[in-house]
Short mmCIF file of C-alpha atoms in Angstrom, two decimals:
data_model
loop_
_atom_site.label_atom_id
_atom_site.label_comp_id
_atom_site.label_asym_id
_atom_site.label_seq_id
_atom_site.Cartn_x
_atom_site.Cartn_y
_atom_site.Cartn_z
CA MET G 1 63.01 83.44 29.86
CA LYS G 2 60.41 85.15 27.56
CA SER G 3 61.45 82.75 24.78
CA LYS G 4 60.92 79.52 27.23
CA ARG G 5 57.49 80.75 27.86
CA PHE G 6 56.72 81.82 23.94
CA PHE G 7 57.99 78.43 23.45
CA ALA G 8 55.90 76.27 25.91
CA VAL G 9 52.53 79.05 24.40
CA MET G 10 53.36 77.65 20.76
CA MET G 11 53.56 73.76 22.27
CA ALA G 12 50.65 74.22 23.77
CA ILE G 13 48.61 75.78 21.06
CA ILE G 14 49.74 72.78 18.51
CA MET G 15 48.33 70.59 21.11
CA VAL G 16 45.09 72.04 20.92
CA LEU G 17 44.67 71.90 17.00
CA THR G 18 45.98 68.77 16.80
CA MET G 19 43.06 67.23 18.91
CA MET G 20 40.92 69.51 17.43
CA ALA G 21 41.78 68.11 13.71
CA GLY G 22 41.39 64.11 15.67
CA CYS G 23 37.52 65.19 16.38
CA GLY G 24 37.15 66.34 13.14
CA SER G 25 35.52 64.85 9.99
CA GLN G 26 38.40 63.25 8.47
CA PRO G 27 37.46 60.14 6.80
CA SER G 28 38.84 57.39 8.92
CA THR G 29 40.89 54.77 7.68
CA PRO G 30 38.68 51.78 6.75
CA ALA G 31 38.43 48.41 9.40
CA PRO G 32 40.37 45.64 7.35
CA ALA G 33 37.15 42.99 6.12
CA PRO G 34 36.78 40.04 8.37
CA ALA G 35 38.88 36.85 7.07
CA PRO G 36 36.75 34.12 5.96
CA SER G 37 35.63 31.54 8.08
CA GLY G 38 35.54 28.66 5.55
CA GLY G 39 31.91 27.60 6.99
CA GLY G 40 28.95 27.89 5.10
CA ASP G 41 26.98 25.57 3.45
CA PRO G 42 28.39 23.99 0.19
CA ALA G 43 26.71 24.70 -3.18
CA PRO G 44 24.15 21.99 -4.83
CA ALA G 45 26.58 20.95 -6.82
CA GLU G 46 29.09 20.53 -4.21
CA ILE G 47 26.79 18.14 -2.40
CA SER G 48 28.16 14.96 -1.89
CA GLY G 49 27.98 11.41 -0.22
CA LYS G 50 24.17 9.35 -0.32
CA VAL G 51 20.55 10.12 1.14
CA LEU G 52 17.95 7.44 1.56
CA ILE G 53 14.47 8.82 1.37
CA TYR G 54 11.35 6.98 2.60
CA THR G 55 8.23 8.13 0.82
CA SER G 56 4.34 7.16 0.24
CA MET G 57 4.48 9.24 -3.03
CA TYR G 58 3.41 7.48 -6.32
CA GLU G 59 6.69 5.37 -8.05
CA ASP G 60 5.78 7.03 -11.08
CA ILE G 61 6.16 10.81 -9.59
CA ILE G 62 9.27 9.56 -7.99
CA GLU G 63 10.68 8.22 -11.22
CA ALA G 64 10.53 11.30 -12.71
CA ILE G 65 11.63 13.44 -10.24
CA LYS G 66 14.57 11.25 -9.73
CA PRO G 67 16.46 12.61 -12.75
CA GLU G 68 16.17 16.44 -11.96
CA LEU G 69 17.94 15.76 -8.38
CA LYS G 70 20.54 14.16 -10.71
CA LYS G 71 20.70 17.55 -12.08
CA ALA G 72 20.28 19.49 -9.18
CA PHE G 73 22.91 17.13 -7.12
CA PRO G 74 25.29 15.78 -9.61
CA LYS G 75 27.55 14.64 -6.80
CA LEU G 76 24.71 13.15 -4.30
CA GLU G 77 23.03 9.67 -4.64
CA VAL G 78 19.54 9.99 -4.23
CA GLU G 79 17.76 6.51 -3.70
CA PHE G 80 13.99 6.54 -2.23
CA PHE G 81 11.93 3.60 -0.52
CA TYR G 82 8.15 3.43 -1.65
CA ALA G 83 5.47 1.77 0.55
CA GLY G 84 2.13 3.09 1.04
CA THR G 85 1.71 5.20 4.65
CA GLY G 86 0.53 2.28 6.64
CA ASN G 87 3.41 0.36 5.13
CA LEU G 88 5.91 2.91 5.85
CA GLN G 89 5.09 3.37 9.39
CA THR G 90 5.51 -0.44 10.47
CA LYS G 91 8.18 -0.59 8.60
CA VAL G 92 10.02 2.48 10.73
CA ALA G 93 8.14 0.94 13.72
CA ALA G 94 10.29 -1.54 13.30
CA GLU G 95 13.47 0.57 13.35
CA ILE G 96 12.98 2.72 16.20
CA GLU G 97 13.09 -0.48 18.41
CA THR G 98 16.53 -0.87 17.38
CA GLY G 99 16.87 2.89 18.05
CA LYS G 100 17.93 4.23 14.27
CA LEU G 101 16.12 4.33 11.44
CA SER G 102 17.77 2.91 7.65
CA CYS G 103 16.73 6.17 5.78
CA ASP G 104 17.91 9.89 6.14
CA MET G 105 14.57 11.96 5.21
CA LEU G 106 10.38 11.10 4.79
CA MET G 107 8.03 12.62 2.42
CA VAL G 108 4.62 10.78 4.21
CA ALA G 109 0.96 11.55 3.41
CA GLU G 110 0.29 13.97 5.88
CA PRO G 111 0.77 16.45 8.92
CA ALA G 112 -0.27 13.68 11.79
CA TYR G 113 2.91 11.14 11.43
CA SER G 114 5.81 14.39 11.54
CA LEU G 115 3.76 15.23 14.52
CA GLU G 116 4.32 11.80 15.95
CA LEU G 117 7.59 11.30 15.32
CA LYS G 118 8.80 15.01 15.73
CA GLU G 119 7.08 13.93 19.35
CA GLY G 120 9.60 10.93 19.94
CA GLY G 121 12.43 12.81 19.00
CA TRP G 122 13.01 11.06 15.68
CA LEU G 123 13.41 14.50 13.58
CA GLU G 124 16.23 16.87 12.92
CA PRO G 125 15.10 20.91 12.83
CA TYR G 126 15.82 22.62 10.20
CA VAL G 127 14.72 26.31 9.32
CA THR G 128 14.80 26.94 5.75
CA PRO G 129 14.75 30.46 3.88
CA ALA G 130 11.92 28.55 1.81
CA ALA G 131 9.78 29.13 4.57
CA ALA G 132 8.40 32.53 4.57
CA ASN G 133 6.76 31.97 0.84
CA LEU G 134 4.72 29.15 2.43
CA THR G 135 0.86 28.46 1.78
CA PHE G 136 0.54 26.04 4.42
CA ASP G 137 1.66 25.58 7.65
CA TYR G 138 4.79 24.16 8.60
CA ASP G 139 6.60 23.09 12.11
CA LYS G 140 7.89 26.64 13.40
CA GLU G 141 10.66 25.05 14.79
CA GLY G 142 11.41 23.45 11.20
CA TYR G 143 10.95 19.69 11.93
CA TRP G 144 8.91 19.31 9.49
CA TYR G 145 7.24 21.32 5.82
CA PRO G 146 4.65 20.51 3.44
CA VAL G 147 5.87 19.83 0.19
CA ARG G 148 2.88 18.88 -1.78
CA VAL G 149 -1.08 19.30 -1.67
CA CYS G 150 -3.21 16.21 -1.94
CA ASN G 151 -6.86 16.71 -1.94
CA MET G 152 -9.41 14.40 -0.97
CA VAL G 153 -13.02 15.33 -4.11
CA LEU G 154 -15.33 13.45 -5.32
CA ALA G 155 -15.22 12.04 -8.79
CA TYR G 156 -18.11 11.08 -11.47
CA ASN G 157 -18.41 9.38 -14.93
CA PRO G 158 -20.36 12.59 -16.86
CA GLU G 159 -20.69 10.12 -19.97
CA LEU G 160 -22.82 7.41 -17.71
CA LYS G 161 -24.13 10.19 -15.16
CA LYS G 162 -25.42 13.93 -15.40
CA LYS G 163 -23.48 15.63 -12.12
CA GLU G 164 -26.92 16.22 -10.71
CA GLU G 165 -27.43 12.83 -10.19
CA VAL G 166 -24.48 12.11 -7.89
CA PRO G 167 -23.79 13.32 -4.18
CA ASN G 168 -21.97 16.88 -4.90
CA SER G 169 -21.05 16.33 -0.87
CA PHE G 170 -19.10 14.01 1.22
CA HIS G 171 -22.51 13.74 2.88
CA ASP G 172 -24.49 12.64 0.59
CA PHE G 173 -21.75 10.27 -0.34
CA ALA G 174 -22.55 8.36 2.68
CA TYR G 175 -26.27 9.21 3.18
CA ASN G 176 -27.69 9.01 -0.90
CA GLU G 177 -28.76 5.92 -0.63
CA ALA G 178 -29.79 6.11 -4.85
CA VAL G 179 -25.90 5.41 -5.28
CA LYS G 180 -25.90 2.54 -2.36
CA GLY G 181 -23.52 -0.28 -3.39
CA LYS G 182 -22.11 2.06 -6.18
CA ILE G 183 -19.49 4.12 -4.29
CA SER G 184 -15.90 2.99 -3.48
CA MET G 185 -13.40 5.12 -1.28
CA SER G 186 -9.15 3.77 -0.43
CA ASN G 187 -8.65 2.15 2.68
CA PRO G 188 -7.83 4.16 5.82
CA LEU G 189 -5.39 1.44 7.03
CA THR G 190 -3.33 1.49 4.67
CA SER G 191 -3.38 5.19 2.98
CA GLY G 192 -2.93 8.35 4.93
CA THR G 193 -4.78 10.76 2.75
CA ALA G 194 -7.42 8.18 3.33
CA MET G 195 -7.25 8.24 6.81
CA ALA G 196 -6.74 12.00 6.75
CA ALA G 197 -9.99 12.27 5.03
CA VAL G 198 -11.86 9.99 7.41
CA THR G 199 -10.92 11.68 10.35
CA ALA G 200 -11.87 14.91 8.68
CA LEU G 201 -15.64 13.77 8.39
CA LYS G 202 -15.29 11.67 11.61
CA ASP G 203 -14.76 14.75 13.43
CA LYS G 204 -17.76 16.71 10.93
CA TYR G 205 -20.25 14.09 11.24
CA GLY G 206 -19.38 11.74 13.81
CA TYR G 207 -18.46 8.08 14.00
CA GLU G 208 -22.12 7.87 12.77
CA TYR G 209 -20.71 8.61 9.16
CA PHE G 210 -18.73 5.57 8.99
CA GLU G 211 -21.87 3.47 9.85
CA ALA G 212 -23.72 5.30 6.70
CA LEU G 213 -20.92 4.65 4.68
CA GLY G 214 -21.33 0.82 6.08
CA LYS G 215 -24.58 0.58 4.84
CA GLN G 216 -23.98 2.42 1.39
CA GLY G 217 -22.02 -0.68 1.25
CA VAL G 218 -18.69 1.30 0.10
CA MET G 219 -16.25 -1.06 -1.65
CA VAL G 220 -13.12 0.07 -0.29
CA GLU G 221 -10.01 -0.24 -3.04
CA SER G 222 -7.35 0.86 -4.39
CA GLY G 223 -7.73 3.97 -7.14
CA GLY G 224 -6.78 2.63 -9.89
CA VAL G 225 -9.72 0.04 -8.85
CA ALA G 226 -12.02 2.30 -8.42
CA CYS G 227 -11.17 4.72 -11.65
CA THR G 228 -11.66 1.69 -13.49
CA LYS G 229 -15.39 0.92 -11.89
CA LEU G 230 -16.35 4.81 -12.42
CA GLU G 231 -15.66 4.12 -16.18
CA THR G 232 -17.33 0.99 -16.63
CA GLY G 233 -20.28 2.31 -14.81
CA GLU G 234 -19.89 -0.34 -11.64
CA CYS G 235 -19.15 2.95 -9.48
CA ASP G 236 -21.71 6.16 -10.01
CA VAL G 237 -19.44 8.36 -7.52
CA ILE G 238 -16.27 7.93 -5.54
CA MET G 239 -13.82 8.96 -3.15
CA ILE G 240 -10.69 9.78 -4.46
CA LEU G 241 -7.51 12.10 -4.56
CA GLU G 242 -7.64 14.93 -6.85
CA GLU G 243 -4.85 13.70 -8.74
CA SER G 244 -6.05 10.65 -9.83
CA ILE G 245 -8.16 12.03 -12.09
CA LEU G 246 -6.51 14.89 -13.55
CA LYS G 247 -3.79 12.22 -14.42
CA LYS G 248 -5.94 10.45 -15.81
CA ARG G 249 -7.57 13.11 -18.07
CA GLU G 250 -3.90 14.29 -19.05
CA GLU G 251 -2.48 10.61 -19.57
CA ASP G 252 -5.32 8.74 -20.77
CA ASP G 253 -7.81 11.76 -22.29
CA SER G 254 -10.17 9.68 -19.71
CA ALA G 255 -13.72 11.53 -19.57
CA LEU G 256 -13.87 11.68 -15.49
CA GLU G 257 -14.56 14.29 -13.61
CA VAL G 258 -13.56 15.49 -10.32
CA ILE G 259 -16.49 17.18 -7.88
CA TYR G 260 -14.99 19.34 -5.37
CA PRO G 261 -17.22 18.82 -2.74
CA THR G 262 -19.73 21.18 -1.48
CA ASP G 263 -19.21 20.32 1.84
CA GLY G 264 -16.02 21.48 1.54
CA THR G 265 -12.47 19.78 0.25
CA ILE G 266 -10.09 17.59 2.23
CA VAL G 267 -6.97 19.79 1.68
CA ILE G 268 -4.05 17.22 2.79
CA PRO G 269 -0.39 18.95 2.67
CA SER G 270 1.88 16.02 2.55
CA THR G 271 5.65 16.46 4.41
CA ILE G 272 9.07 16.27 4.41
CA MET G 273 11.16 15.76 6.97
CA THR G 274 14.77 15.08 8.06
CA ILE G 275 16.32 12.40 10.66
CA ALA G 276 17.49 13.14 13.72
CA ASP G 277 21.30 13.16 13.42
CA GLY G 278 22.85 10.19 14.70
CA LYS G 279 19.61 8.30 14.12
CA ASN G 280 19.72 8.19 10.09
CA ALA G 281 21.21 5.96 8.30
CA ASN G 282 23.92 8.12 6.47
CA ASN G 283 25.16 10.99 8.89
CA ASN G 284 24.19 13.80 6.12
CA LEU G 285 22.49 16.53 7.48
CA ALA G 286 23.48 19.08 4.51
CA ALA G 287 22.13 16.51 1.89
CA CYS G 288 18.92 16.74 3.23
CA GLN G 289 18.99 20.13 4.00
CA ALA G 290 19.78 20.86 0.73
CA ILE G 291 17.48 18.68 -0.77
CA THR G 292 14.49 20.04 1.74
CA ASP G 293 15.64 23.72 -0.37
CA TRP G 294 15.31 22.28 -3.83
CA PHE G 295 11.37 20.60 -2.99
CA LEU G 296 10.68 24.25 -1.19
CA SER G 297 12.09 26.25 -4.41
CA ASN G 298 9.63 26.85 -7.33
CA GLU G 299 12.22 23.89 -9.46
CA GLY G 300 11.49 21.29 -7.16
CA GLN G 301 7.03 22.49 -6.50
CA LYS G 302 7.27 22.45 -10.61
CA ASN G 303 7.88 18.58 -10.65
CA ILE G 304 4.87 18.45 -7.69
CA VAL G 305 2.70 20.17 -10.15
CA ALA G 306 3.47 18.35 -13.27
CA GLY G 307 2.47 15.15 -10.76
CA TRP G 308 -0.89 16.57 -10.46
CA MET G 309 -0.60 18.25 -7.24
CA HIS G 310 -0.98 21.47 -5.82
CA SER G 311 2.07 23.88 -4.97
CA VAL G 312 2.58 24.51 -1.19
CA VAL G 313 4.40 28.01 -2.52
CA ALA G 314 2.33 31.15 -1.86
CA ASP G 315 3.11 32.77 -5.21
CA TYR G 316 3.58 29.37 -8.06
CA PRO G 317 1.78 30.47 -11.04
CA GLU G 318 -0.30 27.73 -12.04
CA PRO G 319 -2.03 24.73 -10.56
CA PRO G 320 -2.07 20.87 -11.64
CA TYR G 321 -3.28 20.08 -15.33
CA ASP G 322 -6.83 20.51 -15.43
CA ALA G 323 -7.15 21.63 -11.68
CA ILE G 324 -8.97 24.67 -10.45
CA PRO G 325 -6.44 27.22 -8.90
CA THR G 326 -5.51 26.27 -5.05
CA SER G 327 -6.95 29.71 -4.06
CA GLU G 328 -10.43 28.69 -4.86
CA ILE G 329 -10.30 25.24 -3.77
CA LEU G 330 -8.90 26.92 0.12
CA LYS G 331 -11.98 28.98 0.09
CA ASN G 332 -14.16 25.82 0.78
CA THR G 333 -12.25 23.48 2.64
CA LEU G 334 -13.38 20.89 5.15
CA PRO G 335 -10.33 21.31 8.07
CA VAL G 336 -8.55 17.76 9.05
CA ASN G 337 -7.59 17.90 13.18
CA TRP G 338 -3.56 16.99 12.75
CA GLU G 339 -4.05 16.17 16.71
CA ASN G 340 -6.69 13.88 16.54
CA CYS G 341 -5.70 12.06 13.14
CA PHE G 342 -2.15 11.16 15.36
CA ARG G 343 -3.57 10.78 18.41
CA GLN G 344 -6.59 9.14 17.51
CA ARG G 345 -6.00 6.75 14.84
CA ASP G 346 -5.97 3.56 16.38
CA GLU G 347 -9.53 4.44 17.49
CA ILE G 348 -10.19 5.86 14.22
CA ARG G 349 -9.58 2.71 12.13
CA THR G 350 -10.84 0.30 15.04
CA LYS G 351 -14.30 2.49 14.50
CA PHE G 352 -13.93 2.55 10.46
CA GLN G 353 -13.19 -1.26 10.79
CA GLU G 354 -16.46 -2.34 13.06
CA SER G 355 -18.34 -0.48 10.49
CA VAL G 356 -17.17 -0.75 6.69
CA THR G 357 -15.82 -3.98 5.30
CA ILE G 358 -12.99 -4.05 4.32
CA PRO G 359 -11.92 -7.44 2.06
CA GLU G 360 -8.77 -8.79 3.10
CA LYS G 361 -5.35 -8.96 0.96
#
C-alpha cells in the first residue's frame, strides 16, 4: 500500500513540474511564415500591354517624356493624344455618349474637369503612396492627383519698356488705359488654364473685369503669337503661362521677363486621372496606376520641371529654369474656386464672349 501511495505522490509531483515548465519563459517554436500569396503589383519593368493618354500638355514636352516612360516601362506601349482642353472636352463628351472612352488616362489643365468626370462616374480611384508627399490638394479618394503646376502670370519686354511702365497686377492689366490695345491673353473657350484664370479673376473682380478687358481691346490668341508681339512691341504686356516665357528664355535666349502679379499669381495644378474600369480603352489598370506613381515620383517630376513647370512634390529641390521657388509663388496667389470653374463654366464662357472680341478660327 505504501509503495502504491508513494508512486501516486511522485506522479502528481512530476505532473505539476511539467505544467510549471510549460508556463515558464522557455522560447517557443516560431510559427511558420505565411506562404506567398502570388499577388502584389508587378515591378515597373514587368508592366506590359498598352495605355492611351489624352492630354493637353504641350506636344514638345510629351515628346521629351516618351523615351523616359519607355525606360521606366520597357514592356509597356504608352501612346498620347494631344489637344487643347476645349477640344479634349468635346472629344470626351462625344465618347461619353457611347458609354465608353477611347483612352485609359487623362492629363488635363486643371482640377475642374476632374471634378466633373468624377461626379459622372468616369474615373477609377487609386490611392498612390506618393500622395503623402504632395504640396497641392488632391482627391482624397484617389480619383485625381496634381501632376504639374502651371502659373498664370504677366510678362513684358525689358528691352522696350521698363517694368514700372507696364501693369504689374492683373487688375491694372484690364484697367490701366496706358496699355489699351496692346495687351494679349489666351482663349478661355479653348484653353483650360485660361479658363481657370478668368474664373479666378471673375471671383476676385466680378464680371465687370471681362467688360474692362473688352474696353482695353485685349487680343485673344495663342501664347506663341503673344510672345512674338511682345518681342516686336505690338504688345506692351501679356497674360501668359510662366512656362511659355521660361521656355523662350532658355531655348531662344529671349529677353522677355515674367511679372509675378502683385494681386497674386494664379496657380493651376494640372491633374492626372485614370478612366474607370470597364469604361476605358485597354483595361490596364495596373499600368495606369504605375504611370501615376511614376509621374508623382522624383524621376517623373524631373521631366515636369525640365518642361518649365513646377513640381507638385513637397521636397522637390529646384524650380524650373529661371523661375522663382514654388514656395515664394505660394506666398501670394489669386485662388481658383474649382467648383465654380466646373459649375459655372458655360456661364463664364458666355459672359467672356459677350464682353471680349474673340477672332474666328
